[in-house]
Amino acid sequence: MTLLETLARGAGLIGSYAAVGVILMIVGFYVIDFATPGKLSHIIRSQRNPNATLLATSAMVAVGLIVAASIWSSGGRLAEGLAGTAVFGLVGIVVQTVAMMVFDKIVGISVRALVAEPELQPGARLLAVTHVMIGLITAVAVI
């Protein structure tokens, strides 16, 4: 294989994984948006709510961890890697959303109350760390 062929193949792999990653990030954002009272993008953009921003940001970090681990574990097998990235990414998004709802119901940290607060709240920090750790746990499980 020539250098040009190697570079073209590598660029194609990067593009493919990036596309799946971006799609998963968008899906992750809208799933969190669905689980969060109000329109998340509006709350972040117009109200500049730090709690909503932290929850959305941490969810994106978690999805990114899962995507990166899926790519790492694919071993260069494109079809299996892309499929694994998509499936594991979706599983991570579902688990994050369920965890957010469980914290809301069982632990008593209301996402609805958090996104109504104009100041950063400790509960938002806890949920953000929960998002990231679920992403990390899922990522390590993939590897």
Tab-separated table of C-alpha atoms in Angstrom:
chain	number	residue	atom	x	y	z
A	1	MET	CA	0.000	0.000	0.000
A	2	THR	CA	1.400	3.391	-0.967
A	3	LEU	CA	1.625	6.358	1.360
A	4	LEU	CA	-1.174	8.089	-0.519
A	5	GLU	CA	-3.429	5.031	-0.183
A	6	THR	CA	-2.639	4.777	3.530
A	7	LEU	CA	-3.421	8.461	4.043
A	8	ALA	CA	-6.650	8.221	2.044
A	9	ARG	CA	-7.760	5.155	4.016
A	10	GLY	CA	-6.897	6.849	7.306
A	11	ALA	CA	-8.749	10.015	6.331
A	12	GLY	CA	-11.779	7.923	5.399
A	13	LEU	CA	-11.697	6.138	8.766
A	14	ILE	CA	-11.417	9.424	10.639
A	15	GLY	CA	-14.285	10.912	8.653
A	16	SER	CA	-16.481	7.877	9.238
A	17	TYR	CA	-15.865	7.776	12.974
A	18	ALA	CA	-16.243	11.555	13.255
A	19	ALA	CA	-19.610	11.362	11.488
A	20	VAL	CA	-20.867	8.655	13.858
A	21	GLY	CA	-19.491	10.608	16.828
A	22	VAL	CA	-21.212	13.826	15.762
A	23	ILE	CA	-24.492	11.991	15.208
A	24	LEU	CA	-24.234	10.429	18.675
A	25	MET	CA	-23.465	13.815	20.230
A	26	ILE	CA	-26.546	15.306	18.565
A	27	VAL	CA	-28.713	12.350	19.627
A	28	GLY	CA	-27.287	12.592	23.156
A	29	PHE	CA	-28.068	16.285	23.347
A	30	TYR	CA	-31.656	15.820	22.216
A	31	VAL	CA	-32.254	12.865	24.538
A	32	ILE	CA	-31.014	14.956	27.472
A	33	ASP	CA	-33.152	17.813	26.120
A	34	PHE	CA	-36.182	15.508	26.124
A	35	ALA	CA	-35.482	14.457	29.726
A	36	THR	CA	-34.927	18.040	30.861
A	37	PRO	CA	-37.924	20.295	31.443
A	38	GLY	CA	-38.085	23.079	28.883
A	39	LYS	CA	-36.149	23.444	25.635
A	40	LEU	CA	-32.531	22.874	26.648
A	41	SER	CA	-30.977	24.850	23.808
A	42	HIS	CA	-33.234	27.822	24.633
A	43	ILE	CA	-32.456	27.584	28.357
A	44	ILE	CA	-28.727	27.573	27.607
A	45	ARG	CA	-28.729	30.173	24.848
A	46	SER	CA	-31.324	32.649	26.087
A	47	GLN	CA	-31.359	32.201	29.842
A	48	ARG	CA	-27.650	31.321	30.023
A	49	ASN	CA	-28.516	28.853	32.765
A	50	PRO	CA	-25.326	27.356	34.237
A	51	ASN	CA	-27.073	24.236	35.561
A	52	ALA	CA	-28.571	23.308	32.193
A	53	THR	CA	-25.247	24.086	30.515
A	54	LEU	CA	-23.308	21.886	32.940
A	55	LEU	CA	-25.731	18.974	32.528
A	56	ALA	CA	-25.617	19.182	28.729
A	57	THR	CA	-21.831	19.605	28.675
A	58	SER	CA	-21.205	16.644	30.958
A	59	ALA	CA	-23.507	14.474	28.833
A	60	MET	CA	-21.494	15.429	25.737
A	61	VAL	CA	-18.219	14.571	27.506
A	62	ALA	CA	-19.657	11.182	28.470
A	63	VAL	CA	-20.747	10.430	24.907
A	64	GLY	CA	-17.300	11.497	23.686
A	65	LEU	CA	-15.629	9.067	26.100
A	66	ILE	CA	-17.802	6.219	24.863
A	67	VAL	CA	-17.154	7.068	21.214
A	68	ALA	CA	-13.395	7.290	21.817
A	69	ALA	CA	-13.329	3.936	23.631
A	70	SER	CA	-15.376	2.307	20.883
A	71	ILE	CA	-12.971	3.571	18.252
A	72	TRP	CA	-9.992	2.423	20.313
A	73	SER	CA	-11.425	-1.061	20.756
A	74	SER	CA	-12.322	-1.502	17.079
A	75	GLY	CA	-8.750	-2.431	16.160
A	76	GLY	CA	-9.047	-0.821	12.739
A	77	ARG	CA	-12.011	-2.954	11.642
A	78	LEU	CA	-14.188	-0.217	10.164
A	79	ALA	CA	-17.601	-1.880	9.869
A	80	GLU	CA	-17.433	-3.497	13.306
A	81	GLY	CA	-15.973	-0.353	14.816
A	82	LEU	CA	-18.673	1.917	13.422
A	83	ALA	CA	-21.434	-0.480	14.475
A	84	GLY	CA	-19.933	-0.868	17.942
A	85	THR	CA	-19.509	2.874	18.298
A	86	ALA	CA	-23.137	3.479	17.347
A	87	VAL	CA	-24.549	0.745	19.615
A	88	PHE	CA	-22.344	1.506	22.627
A	89	GLY	CA	-22.923	5.222	22.208
A	90	LEU	CA	-26.684	4.752	22.206
A	91	VAL	CA	-26.488	2.476	25.254
A	92	GLY	CA	-24.462	5.130	27.077
A	93	ILE	CA	-26.983	7.829	26.186
A	94	VAL	CA	-29.861	5.696	27.483
A	95	VAL	CA	-28.007	4.850	30.699
A	96	GLN	CA	-27.168	8.525	31.325
A	97	THR	CA	-30.779	9.548	30.825
A	98	VAL	CA	-32.080	6.817	33.115
A	99	ALA	CA	-29.516	7.788	35.758
A	100	MET	CA	-30.644	11.406	35.571
A	101	MET	CA	-34.272	10.355	36.072
A	102	VAL	CA	-33.318	7.970	38.907
A	103	PHE	CA	-31.451	10.740	40.708
A	104	ASP	CA	-34.491	12.934	40.213
A	105	LYS	CA	-36.895	10.372	41.708
A	106	ILE	CA	-34.850	8.435	44.263
A	107	VAL	CA	-32.164	10.833	45.452
A	108	GLY	CA	-34.455	13.829	45.211
A	109	ILE	CA	-32.257	15.969	42.975
A	110	SER	CA	-34.836	17.518	40.707
A	111	VAL	CA	-33.586	18.393	37.237
A	112	ARG	CA	-36.671	20.576	36.858
A	113	ALA	CA	-35.688	22.566	39.947
A	114	LEU	CA	-32.043	22.780	38.852
A	115	VAL	CA	-32.771	24.269	35.459
A	116	ALA	CA	-35.077	26.813	37.099
A	117	GLU	CA	-32.226	28.116	39.273
A	118	PRO	CA	-30.163	30.971	37.828
A	119	GLU	CA	-27.098	30.152	39.977
A	120	LEU	CA	-24.969	26.997	39.696
A	121	GLN	CA	-26.259	24.430	42.173
A	122	PRO	CA	-24.453	21.546	43.954
A	123	GLY	CA	-27.010	19.099	42.527
A	124	ALA	CA	-26.028	20.080	38.996
A	125	ARG	CA	-22.409	19.342	39.835
A	126	LEU	CA	-23.378	15.933	41.215
A	127	LEU	CA	-25.439	15.063	38.137
A	128	ALA	CA	-22.655	16.301	35.861
A	129	VAL	CA	-20.101	14.060	37.548
A	130	THR	CA	-22.601	11.207	37.352
A	131	HIS	CA	-22.922	11.747	33.587
A	132	VAL	CA	-19.157	11.723	33.085
A	133	MET	CA	-18.619	8.685	35.297
A	134	ILE	CA	-21.352	6.711	33.533
A	135	GLY	CA	-19.642	7.614	30.276
A	136	LEU	CA	-16.280	6.490	31.668
A	137	ILE	CA	-17.707	3.234	33.042
A	138	THR	CA	-19.377	2.513	29.700
A	139	ALA	CA	-16.191	3.424	27.847
A	140	VAL	CA	-14.060	1.084	29.962
A	141	ALA	CA	-16.628	-1.694	29.516
A	142	VAL	CA	-16.282	-1.256	25.752
A	143	ILE	CA	-12.519	-1.678	25.932
